[in-house]
PDB file of C-alpha atoms in Angstrom:
ATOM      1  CA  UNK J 120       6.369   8.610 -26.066  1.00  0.00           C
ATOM      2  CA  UNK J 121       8.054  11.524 -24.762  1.00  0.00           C
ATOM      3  CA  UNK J 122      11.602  11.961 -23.438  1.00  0.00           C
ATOM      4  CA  UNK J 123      13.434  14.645 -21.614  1.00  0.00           C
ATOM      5  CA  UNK J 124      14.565  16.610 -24.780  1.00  0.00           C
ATOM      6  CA  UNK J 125      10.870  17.079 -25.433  1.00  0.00           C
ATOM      7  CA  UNK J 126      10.562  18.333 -22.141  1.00  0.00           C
ATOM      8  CA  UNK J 127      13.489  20.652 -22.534  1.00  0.00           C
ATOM      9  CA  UNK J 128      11.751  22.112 -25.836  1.00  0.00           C
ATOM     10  CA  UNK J 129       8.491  22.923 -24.384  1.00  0.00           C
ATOM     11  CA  UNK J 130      10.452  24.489 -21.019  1.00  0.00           C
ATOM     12  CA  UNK J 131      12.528  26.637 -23.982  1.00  0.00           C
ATOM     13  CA  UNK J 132       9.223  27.482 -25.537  1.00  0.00           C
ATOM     14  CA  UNK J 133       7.923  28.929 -22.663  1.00  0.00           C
ATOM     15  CA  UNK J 134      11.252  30.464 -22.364  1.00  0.00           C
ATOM     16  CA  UNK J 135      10.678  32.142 -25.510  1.00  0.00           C
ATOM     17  CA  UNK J 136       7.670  33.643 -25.117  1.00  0.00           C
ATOM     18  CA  UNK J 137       9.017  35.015 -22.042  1.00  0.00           C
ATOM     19  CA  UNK J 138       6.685  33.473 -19.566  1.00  0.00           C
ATOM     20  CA  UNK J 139       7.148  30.839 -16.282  1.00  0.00           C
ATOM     21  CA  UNK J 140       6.218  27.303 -16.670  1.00  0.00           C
ATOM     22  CA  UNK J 141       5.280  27.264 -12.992  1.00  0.00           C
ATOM     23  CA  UNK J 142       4.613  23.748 -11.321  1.00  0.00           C
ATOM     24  CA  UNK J 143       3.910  21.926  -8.000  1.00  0.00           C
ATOM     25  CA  UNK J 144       4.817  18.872  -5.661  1.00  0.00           C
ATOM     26  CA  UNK J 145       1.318  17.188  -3.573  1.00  0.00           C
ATOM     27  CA  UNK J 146       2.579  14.286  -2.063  1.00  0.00           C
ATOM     28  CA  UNK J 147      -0.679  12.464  -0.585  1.00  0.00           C
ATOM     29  CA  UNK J 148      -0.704   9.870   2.273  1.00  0.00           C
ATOM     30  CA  UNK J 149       1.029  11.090   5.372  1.00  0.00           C
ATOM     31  CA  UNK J 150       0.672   9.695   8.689  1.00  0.00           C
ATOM     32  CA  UNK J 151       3.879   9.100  10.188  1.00  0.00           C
ATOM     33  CA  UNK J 152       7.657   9.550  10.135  1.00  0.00           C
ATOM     34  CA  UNK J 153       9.030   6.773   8.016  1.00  0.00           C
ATOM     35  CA  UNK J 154      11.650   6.180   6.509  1.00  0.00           C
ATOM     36  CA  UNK J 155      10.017   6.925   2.953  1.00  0.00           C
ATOM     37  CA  UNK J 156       8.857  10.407   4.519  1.00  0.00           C
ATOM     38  CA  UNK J 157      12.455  11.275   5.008  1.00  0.00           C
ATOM     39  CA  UNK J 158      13.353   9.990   1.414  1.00  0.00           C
ATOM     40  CA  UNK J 159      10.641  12.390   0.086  1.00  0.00           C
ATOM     41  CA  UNK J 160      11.713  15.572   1.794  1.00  0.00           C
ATOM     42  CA  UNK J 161      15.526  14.744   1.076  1.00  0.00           C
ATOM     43  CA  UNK J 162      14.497  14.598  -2.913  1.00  0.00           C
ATOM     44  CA  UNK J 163      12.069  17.683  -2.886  1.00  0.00           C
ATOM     45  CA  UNK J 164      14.732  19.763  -1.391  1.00  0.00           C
ATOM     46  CA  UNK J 165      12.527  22.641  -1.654  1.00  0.00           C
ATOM     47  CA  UNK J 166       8.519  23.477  -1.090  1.00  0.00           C
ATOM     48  CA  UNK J 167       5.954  20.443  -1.105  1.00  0.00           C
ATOM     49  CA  UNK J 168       2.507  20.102   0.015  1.00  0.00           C
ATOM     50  CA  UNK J 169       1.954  16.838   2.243  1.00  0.00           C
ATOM     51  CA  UNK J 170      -1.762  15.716   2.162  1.00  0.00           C
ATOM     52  CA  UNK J 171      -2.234  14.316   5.952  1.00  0.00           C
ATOM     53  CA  UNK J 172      -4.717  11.987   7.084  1.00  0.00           C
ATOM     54  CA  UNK J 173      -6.167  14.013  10.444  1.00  0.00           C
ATOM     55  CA  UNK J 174      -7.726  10.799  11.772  1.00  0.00           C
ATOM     56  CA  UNK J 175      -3.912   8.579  11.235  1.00  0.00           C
ATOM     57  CA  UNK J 176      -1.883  11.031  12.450  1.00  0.00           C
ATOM     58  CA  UNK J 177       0.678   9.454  14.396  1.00  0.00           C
ATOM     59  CA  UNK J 178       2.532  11.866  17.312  1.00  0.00           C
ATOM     60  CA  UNK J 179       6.309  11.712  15.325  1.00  0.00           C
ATOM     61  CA  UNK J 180       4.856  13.260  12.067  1.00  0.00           C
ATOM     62  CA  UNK J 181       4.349  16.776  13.979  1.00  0.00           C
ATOM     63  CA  UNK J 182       7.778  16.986  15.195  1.00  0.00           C
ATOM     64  CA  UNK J 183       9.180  15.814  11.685  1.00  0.00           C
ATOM     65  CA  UNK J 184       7.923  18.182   9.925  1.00  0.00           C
ATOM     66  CA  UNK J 185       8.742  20.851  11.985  1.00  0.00           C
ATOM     67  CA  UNK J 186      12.573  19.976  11.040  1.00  0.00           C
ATOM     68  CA  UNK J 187      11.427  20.660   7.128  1.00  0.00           C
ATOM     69  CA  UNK J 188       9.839  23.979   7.026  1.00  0.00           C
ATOM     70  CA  UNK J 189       9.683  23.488   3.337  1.00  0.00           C
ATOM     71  CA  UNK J 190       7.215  21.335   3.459  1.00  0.00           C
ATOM     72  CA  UNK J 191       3.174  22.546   3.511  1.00  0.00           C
ATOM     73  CA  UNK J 192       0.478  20.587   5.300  1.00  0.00           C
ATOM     74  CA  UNK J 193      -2.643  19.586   3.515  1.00  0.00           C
ATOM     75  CA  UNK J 194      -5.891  18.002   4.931  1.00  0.00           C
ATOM     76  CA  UNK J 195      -6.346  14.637   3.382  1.00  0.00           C
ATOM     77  CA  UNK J 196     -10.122  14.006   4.173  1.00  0.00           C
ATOM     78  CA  UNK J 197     -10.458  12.334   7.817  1.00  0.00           C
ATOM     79  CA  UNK J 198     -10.195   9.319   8.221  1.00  0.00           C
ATOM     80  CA  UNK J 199      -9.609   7.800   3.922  1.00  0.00           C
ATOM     81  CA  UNK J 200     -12.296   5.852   4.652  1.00  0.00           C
ATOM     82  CA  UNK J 201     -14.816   4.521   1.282  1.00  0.00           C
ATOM     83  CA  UNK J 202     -18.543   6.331   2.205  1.00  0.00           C
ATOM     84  CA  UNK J 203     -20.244   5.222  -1.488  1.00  0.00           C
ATOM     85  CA  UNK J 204     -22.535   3.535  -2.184  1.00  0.00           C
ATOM     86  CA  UNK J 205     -21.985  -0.179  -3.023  1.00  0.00           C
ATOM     87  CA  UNK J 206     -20.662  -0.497  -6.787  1.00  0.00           C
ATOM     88  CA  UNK J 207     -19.961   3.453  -6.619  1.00  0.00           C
ATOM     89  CA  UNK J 208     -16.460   4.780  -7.096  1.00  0.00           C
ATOM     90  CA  UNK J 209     -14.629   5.271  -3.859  1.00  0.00           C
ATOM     91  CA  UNK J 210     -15.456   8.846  -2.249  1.00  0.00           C
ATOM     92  CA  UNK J 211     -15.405   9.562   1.902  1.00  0.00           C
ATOM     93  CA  UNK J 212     -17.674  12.406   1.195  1.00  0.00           C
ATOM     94  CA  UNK J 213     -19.895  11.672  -1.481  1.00  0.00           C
ATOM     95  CA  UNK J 214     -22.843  13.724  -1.601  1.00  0.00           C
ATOM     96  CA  UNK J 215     -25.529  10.119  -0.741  1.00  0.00           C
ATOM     97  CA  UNK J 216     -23.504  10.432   2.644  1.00  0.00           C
ATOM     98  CA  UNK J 217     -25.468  12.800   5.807  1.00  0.00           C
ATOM     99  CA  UNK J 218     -24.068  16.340   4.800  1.00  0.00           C
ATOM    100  CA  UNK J 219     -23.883  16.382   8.892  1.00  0.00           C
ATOM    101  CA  UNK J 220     -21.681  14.011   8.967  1.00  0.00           C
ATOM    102  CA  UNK J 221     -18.892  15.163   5.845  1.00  0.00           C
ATOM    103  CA  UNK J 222     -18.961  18.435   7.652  1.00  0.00           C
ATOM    104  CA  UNK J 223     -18.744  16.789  11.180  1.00  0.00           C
ATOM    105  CA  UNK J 224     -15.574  15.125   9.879  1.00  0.00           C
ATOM    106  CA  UNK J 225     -14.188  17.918   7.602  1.00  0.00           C
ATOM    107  CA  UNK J 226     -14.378  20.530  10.948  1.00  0.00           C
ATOM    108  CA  UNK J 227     -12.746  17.315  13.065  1.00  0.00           C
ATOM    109  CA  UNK J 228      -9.899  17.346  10.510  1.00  0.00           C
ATOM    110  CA  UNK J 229      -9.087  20.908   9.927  1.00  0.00           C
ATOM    111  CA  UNK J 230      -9.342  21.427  13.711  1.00  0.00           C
ATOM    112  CA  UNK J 231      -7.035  18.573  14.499  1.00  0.00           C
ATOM    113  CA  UNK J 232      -4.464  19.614  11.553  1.00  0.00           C
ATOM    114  CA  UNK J 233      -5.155  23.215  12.687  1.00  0.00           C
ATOM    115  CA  UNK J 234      -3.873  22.425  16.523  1.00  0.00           C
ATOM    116  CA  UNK J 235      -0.880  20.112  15.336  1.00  0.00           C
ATOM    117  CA  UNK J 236       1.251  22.118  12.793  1.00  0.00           C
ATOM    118  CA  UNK J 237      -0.003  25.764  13.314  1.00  0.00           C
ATOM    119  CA  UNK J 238       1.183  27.718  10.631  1.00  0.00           C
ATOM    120  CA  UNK J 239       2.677  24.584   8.241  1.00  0.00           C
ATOM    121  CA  UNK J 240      -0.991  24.017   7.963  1.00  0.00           C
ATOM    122  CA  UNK J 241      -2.272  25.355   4.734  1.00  0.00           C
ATOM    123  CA  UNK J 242      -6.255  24.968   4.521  1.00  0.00           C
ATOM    124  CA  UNK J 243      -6.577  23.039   1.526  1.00  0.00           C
ATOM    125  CA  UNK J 244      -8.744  19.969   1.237  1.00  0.00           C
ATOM    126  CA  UNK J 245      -7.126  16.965  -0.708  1.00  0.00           C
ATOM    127  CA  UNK J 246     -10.030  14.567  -1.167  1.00  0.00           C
ATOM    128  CA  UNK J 247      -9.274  11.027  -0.950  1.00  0.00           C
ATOM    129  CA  UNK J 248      -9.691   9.256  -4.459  1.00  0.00           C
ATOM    130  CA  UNK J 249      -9.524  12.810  -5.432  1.00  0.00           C
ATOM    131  CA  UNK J 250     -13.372  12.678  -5.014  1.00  0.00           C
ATOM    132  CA  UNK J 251     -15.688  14.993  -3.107  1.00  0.00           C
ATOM    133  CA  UNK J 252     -19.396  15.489  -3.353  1.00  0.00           C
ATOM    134  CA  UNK J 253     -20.556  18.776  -5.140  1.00  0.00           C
ATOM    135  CA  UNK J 254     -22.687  19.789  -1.997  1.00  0.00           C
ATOM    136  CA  UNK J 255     -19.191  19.187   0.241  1.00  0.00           C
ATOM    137  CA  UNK J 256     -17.478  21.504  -1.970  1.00  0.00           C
ATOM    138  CA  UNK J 257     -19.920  24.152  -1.419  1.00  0.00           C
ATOM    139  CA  UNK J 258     -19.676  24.571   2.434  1.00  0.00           C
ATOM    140  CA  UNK J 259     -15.598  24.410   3.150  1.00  0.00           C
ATOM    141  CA  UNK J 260     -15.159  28.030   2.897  1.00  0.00           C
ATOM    142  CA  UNK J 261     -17.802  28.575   5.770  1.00  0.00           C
ATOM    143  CA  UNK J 262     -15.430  25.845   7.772  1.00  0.00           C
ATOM    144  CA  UNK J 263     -12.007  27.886   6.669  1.00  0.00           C
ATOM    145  CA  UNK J 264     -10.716  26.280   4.001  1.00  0.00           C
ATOM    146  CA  UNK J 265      -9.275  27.990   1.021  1.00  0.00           C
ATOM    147  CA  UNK J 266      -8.373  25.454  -1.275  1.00  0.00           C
ATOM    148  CA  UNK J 267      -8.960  22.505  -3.149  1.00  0.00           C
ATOM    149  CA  UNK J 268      -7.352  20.204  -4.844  1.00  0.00           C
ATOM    150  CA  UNK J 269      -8.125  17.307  -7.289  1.00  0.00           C
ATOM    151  CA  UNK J 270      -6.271  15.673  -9.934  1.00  0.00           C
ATOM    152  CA  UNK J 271      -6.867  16.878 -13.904  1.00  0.00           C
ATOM    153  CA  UNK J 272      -6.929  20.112 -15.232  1.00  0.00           C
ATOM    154  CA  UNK J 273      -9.455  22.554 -13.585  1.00  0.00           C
ATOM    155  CA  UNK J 274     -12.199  23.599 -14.986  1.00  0.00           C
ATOM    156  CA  UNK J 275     -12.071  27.360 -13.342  1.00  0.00           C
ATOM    157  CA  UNK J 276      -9.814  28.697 -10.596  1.00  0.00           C
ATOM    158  CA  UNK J 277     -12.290  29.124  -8.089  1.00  0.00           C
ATOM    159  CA  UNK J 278     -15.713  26.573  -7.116  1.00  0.00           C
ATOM    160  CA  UNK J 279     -17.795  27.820  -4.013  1.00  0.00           C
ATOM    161  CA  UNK J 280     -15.009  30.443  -3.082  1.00  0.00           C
ATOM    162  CA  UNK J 281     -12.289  28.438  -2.536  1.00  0.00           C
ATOM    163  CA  UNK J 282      -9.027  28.482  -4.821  1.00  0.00           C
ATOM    164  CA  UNK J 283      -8.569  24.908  -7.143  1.00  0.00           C
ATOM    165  CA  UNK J 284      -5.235  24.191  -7.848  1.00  0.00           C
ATOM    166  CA  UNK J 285      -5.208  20.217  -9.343  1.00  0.00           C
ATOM    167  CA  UNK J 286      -2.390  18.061  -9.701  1.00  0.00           C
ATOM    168  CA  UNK J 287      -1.796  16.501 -13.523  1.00  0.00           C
ATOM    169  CA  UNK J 288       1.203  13.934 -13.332  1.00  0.00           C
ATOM    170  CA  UNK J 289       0.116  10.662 -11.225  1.00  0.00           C
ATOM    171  CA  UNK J 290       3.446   8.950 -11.375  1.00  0.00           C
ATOM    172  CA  UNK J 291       2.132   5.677  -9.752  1.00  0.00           C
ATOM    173  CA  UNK J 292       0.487   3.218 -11.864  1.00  0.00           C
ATOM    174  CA  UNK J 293      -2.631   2.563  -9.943  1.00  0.00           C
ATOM    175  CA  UNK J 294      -4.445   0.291 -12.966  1.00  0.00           C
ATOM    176  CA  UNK J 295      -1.168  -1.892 -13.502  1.00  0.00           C
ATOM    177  CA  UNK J 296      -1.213  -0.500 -17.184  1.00  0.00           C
ATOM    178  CA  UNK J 297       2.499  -0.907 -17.586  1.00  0.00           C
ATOM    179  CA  UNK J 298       3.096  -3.600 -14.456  1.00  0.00           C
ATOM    180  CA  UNK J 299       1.970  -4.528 -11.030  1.00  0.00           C
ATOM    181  CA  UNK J 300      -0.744  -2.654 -10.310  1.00  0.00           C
ATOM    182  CA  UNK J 301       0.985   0.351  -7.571  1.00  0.00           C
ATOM    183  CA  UNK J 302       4.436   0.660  -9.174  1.00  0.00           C
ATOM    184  CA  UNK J 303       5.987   3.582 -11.545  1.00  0.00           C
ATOM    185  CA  UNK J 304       3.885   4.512 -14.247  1.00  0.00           C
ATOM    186  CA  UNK J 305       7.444   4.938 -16.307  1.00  0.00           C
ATOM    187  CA  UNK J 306       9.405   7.739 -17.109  1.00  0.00           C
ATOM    188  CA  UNK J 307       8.012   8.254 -20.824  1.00  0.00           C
ATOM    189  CA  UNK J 308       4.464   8.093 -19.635  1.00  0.00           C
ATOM    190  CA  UNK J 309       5.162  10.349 -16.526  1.00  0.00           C
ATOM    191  CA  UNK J 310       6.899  12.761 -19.278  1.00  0.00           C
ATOM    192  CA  UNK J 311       3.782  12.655 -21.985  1.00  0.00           C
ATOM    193  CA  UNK J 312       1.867  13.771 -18.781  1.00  0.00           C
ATOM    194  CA  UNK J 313       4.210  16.804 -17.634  1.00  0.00           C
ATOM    195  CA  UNK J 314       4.011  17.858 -21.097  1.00  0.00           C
ATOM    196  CA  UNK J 315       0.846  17.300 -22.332  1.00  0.00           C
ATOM    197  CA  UNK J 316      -0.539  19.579 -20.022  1.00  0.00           C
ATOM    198  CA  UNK J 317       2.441  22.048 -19.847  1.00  0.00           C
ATOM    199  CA  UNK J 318       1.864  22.188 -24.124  1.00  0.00           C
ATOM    200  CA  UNK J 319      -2.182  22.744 -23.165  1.00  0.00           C
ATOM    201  CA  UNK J 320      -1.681  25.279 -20.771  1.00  0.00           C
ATOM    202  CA  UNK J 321       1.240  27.670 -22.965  1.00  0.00           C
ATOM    203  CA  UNK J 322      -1.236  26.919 -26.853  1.00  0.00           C
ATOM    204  CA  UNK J 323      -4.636  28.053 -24.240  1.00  0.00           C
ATOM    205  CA  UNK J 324      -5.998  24.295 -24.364  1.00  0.00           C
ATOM    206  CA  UNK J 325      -5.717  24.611 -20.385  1.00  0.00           C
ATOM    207  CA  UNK J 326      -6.321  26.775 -17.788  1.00  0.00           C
ATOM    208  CA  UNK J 327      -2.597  28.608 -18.562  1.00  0.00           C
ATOM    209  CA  UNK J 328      -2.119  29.978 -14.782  1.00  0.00           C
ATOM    210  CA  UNK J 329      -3.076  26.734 -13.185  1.00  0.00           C
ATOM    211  CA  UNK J 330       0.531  25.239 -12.366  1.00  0.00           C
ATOM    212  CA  UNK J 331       1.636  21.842 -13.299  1.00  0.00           C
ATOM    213  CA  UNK J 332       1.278  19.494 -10.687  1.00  0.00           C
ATOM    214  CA  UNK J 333       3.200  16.087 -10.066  1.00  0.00           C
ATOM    215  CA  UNK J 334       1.295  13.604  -7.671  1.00  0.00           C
ATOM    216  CA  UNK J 335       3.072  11.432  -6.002  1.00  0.00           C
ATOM    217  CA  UNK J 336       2.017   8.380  -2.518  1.00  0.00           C
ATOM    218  CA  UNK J 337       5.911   8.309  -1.119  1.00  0.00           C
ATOM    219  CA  UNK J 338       4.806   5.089   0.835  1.00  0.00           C
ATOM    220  CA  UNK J 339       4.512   2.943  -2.008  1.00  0.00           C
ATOM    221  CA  UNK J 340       7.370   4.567  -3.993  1.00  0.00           C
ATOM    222  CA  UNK J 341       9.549   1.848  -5.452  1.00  0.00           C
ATOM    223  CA  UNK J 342      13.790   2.652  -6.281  1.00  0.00           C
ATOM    224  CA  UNK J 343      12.447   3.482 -10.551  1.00  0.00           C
ATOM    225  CA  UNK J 344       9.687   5.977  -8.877  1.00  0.00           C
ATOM    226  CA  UNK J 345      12.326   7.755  -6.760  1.00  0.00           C
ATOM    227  CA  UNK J 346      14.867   7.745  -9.577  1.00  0.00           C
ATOM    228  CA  UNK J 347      12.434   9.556 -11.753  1.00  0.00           C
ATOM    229  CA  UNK J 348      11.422  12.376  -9.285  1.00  0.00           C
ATOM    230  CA  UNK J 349      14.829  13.198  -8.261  1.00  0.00           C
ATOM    231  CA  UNK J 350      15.722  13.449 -11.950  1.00  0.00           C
ATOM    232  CA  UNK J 351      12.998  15.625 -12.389  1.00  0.00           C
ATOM    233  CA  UNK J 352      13.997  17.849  -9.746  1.00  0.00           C
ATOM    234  CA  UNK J 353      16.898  18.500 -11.364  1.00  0.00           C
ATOM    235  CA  UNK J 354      16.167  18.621 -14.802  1.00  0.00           C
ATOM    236  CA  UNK J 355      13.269  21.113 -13.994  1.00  0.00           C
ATOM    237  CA  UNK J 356      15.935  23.005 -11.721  1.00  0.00           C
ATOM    238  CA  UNK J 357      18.188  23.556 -14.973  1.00  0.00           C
ATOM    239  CA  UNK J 358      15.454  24.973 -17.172  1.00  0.00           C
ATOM    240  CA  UNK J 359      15.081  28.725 -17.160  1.00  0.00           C
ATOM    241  CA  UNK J 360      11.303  28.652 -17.848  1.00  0.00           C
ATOM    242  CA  UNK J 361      10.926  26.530 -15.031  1.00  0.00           C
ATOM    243  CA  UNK J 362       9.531  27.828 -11.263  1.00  0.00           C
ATOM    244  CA  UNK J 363       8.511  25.221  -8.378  1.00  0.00           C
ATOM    245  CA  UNK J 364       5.676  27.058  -6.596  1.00  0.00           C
ATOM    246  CA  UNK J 365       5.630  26.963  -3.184  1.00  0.00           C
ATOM    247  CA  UNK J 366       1.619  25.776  -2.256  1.00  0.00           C
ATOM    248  CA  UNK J 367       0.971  28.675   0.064  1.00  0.00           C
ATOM    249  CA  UNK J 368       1.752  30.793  -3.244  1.00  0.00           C
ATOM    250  CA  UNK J 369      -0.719  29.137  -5.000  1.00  0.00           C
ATOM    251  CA  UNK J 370      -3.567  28.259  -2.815  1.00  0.00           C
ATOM    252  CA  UNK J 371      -3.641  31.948  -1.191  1.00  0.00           C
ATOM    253  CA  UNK J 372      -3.351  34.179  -4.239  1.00  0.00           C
ATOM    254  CA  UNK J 373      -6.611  35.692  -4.414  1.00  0.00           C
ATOM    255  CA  UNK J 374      -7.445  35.442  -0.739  1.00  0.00           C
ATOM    256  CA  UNK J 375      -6.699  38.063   1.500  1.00  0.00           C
ATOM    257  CA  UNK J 376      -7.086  35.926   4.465  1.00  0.00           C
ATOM    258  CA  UNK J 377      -6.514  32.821   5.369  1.00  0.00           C
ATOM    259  CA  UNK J 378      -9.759  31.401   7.296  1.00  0.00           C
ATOM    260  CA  UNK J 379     -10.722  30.218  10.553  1.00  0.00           C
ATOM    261  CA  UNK J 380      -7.728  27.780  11.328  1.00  0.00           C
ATOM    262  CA  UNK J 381      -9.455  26.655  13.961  1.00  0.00           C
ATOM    263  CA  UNK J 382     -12.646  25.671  12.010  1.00  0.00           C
ATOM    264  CA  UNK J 383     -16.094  26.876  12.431  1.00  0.00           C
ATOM    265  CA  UNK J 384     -19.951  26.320  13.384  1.00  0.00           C
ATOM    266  CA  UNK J 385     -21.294  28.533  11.386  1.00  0.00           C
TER     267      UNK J 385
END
């Protein structure tokens, strides 16, 4: 297992071969201001992308935010709702679902998130389940989008002309590997994961410009699962190599516009 002198070694590596071990902060779940929101934003201290559920939105998020201009909205489907098939793994917009429909929803969503938090708004899709039919993928640059994001390593910076920037470090223990299914996955495993693909990206295993990114669902966040991201913060904040990208950095490089915000027909 790893531990945070391993982590300082591979930050020093990079260090060495004079290049930035660049990483990011996706935070999915948002609906509301709670309690847990403000415990986020007070840890990030700095940029974070919030994935927002258009369809939950709840009035006091919008005004929230707007005290944290640090933090980057993110379209979290529309409504998180399951659209598989039965014994399928969970997907809202799985390609068996009318494409009507996923882009009747997707436009709905983007318009909504569009209206609400003008330019905190950054047009990236965050699929529930990070999940999303191949066909849905193809037509959210004709609705405005300019992102997407999953969670493992990409497999190219760009699918059907919109930027992919994944995340790589699920801190919560969804399977109840180590404990209760939905609490910390633990600091060593959380560590082998910030790594692992840090190590892949510097040695050319992974995609090397494709910035580490930590996952993390502040609503079920238990006190061991904010311990561990505020001691990342600053551990990662006293390594040289080290460089928290701010999303809008690195969803828009390579775009020299940023969509329709409003959404489109065509």
């Amino acid at each position: 297992m790893s531990s945070w002198d391993d982590l300082a070694r591979e930050c020093a590596a990079w260090d060495e071969a004079g290049r930035s071990a660049t990483w990011w902060w996706r935070d999915d779940d948002a609906v509301s201001a709670t309690a847990a929101l403000d415990q986020l934003l007070r840890i990030a201290r700095g940029p974070i992308a919030l994935a927002v559920i258009p369809a939950r939105l709840e009035p006091d998020l919008v005004p929230r935010l707007r005290q944290d201009r640090n933090a980057r909205v993110l379209q979290h489907g529309f409504a998180h709702l399951n659209a598989a098939e039965a014994g399928g793994r969970k997907n809202e917009f799985p390609d068996t679902r009318d494409a009507a429909a996923n882009a009747r929803d997707l436009r709905a969503g983007f318009q909504k998130l569009g209206t609400a938090f003008g330019d905190q708004f950054l047009p990236v899709l965050t699929p529930p389940w990070n999940r999303i039919g191949d066909r849905t993928v193809a037509i959210l640059q004709s609705i405005g989008f300019i992102g997407l994001t999953r969670y493992l390593p990409r497999t190219a910076p760009q699918v059907h002309g919109v930027n992919q920037v994944n995340t790589h470090v699920d801190i919560i223990d969804w399977r109840g590997k180590n404990g209760p299914p939905g609490g910390f996955l633990g600091e060593d495993a959380c560590l082998d994961l910030f790594i692992g693909h840090l190590q892949a990206r510097r040695l050319g295993r992974a995609d090397p410009d494709e910035p580490t990114g930590v996952l993390s669902h502040h609503l079920v966040h238990d006190p061991a699962t904010w311990r561990f991201l505020e001691k990342l913060r600053d551990f990662l904040a006293n390594q040289a190599a080290a460089h928290l990208l701010d999303p809008s950095a690195a969803f828009r490089e390579g775009h020299s516009q940023t969509g329709k915000l409003l959404g489109s027909e065509e």
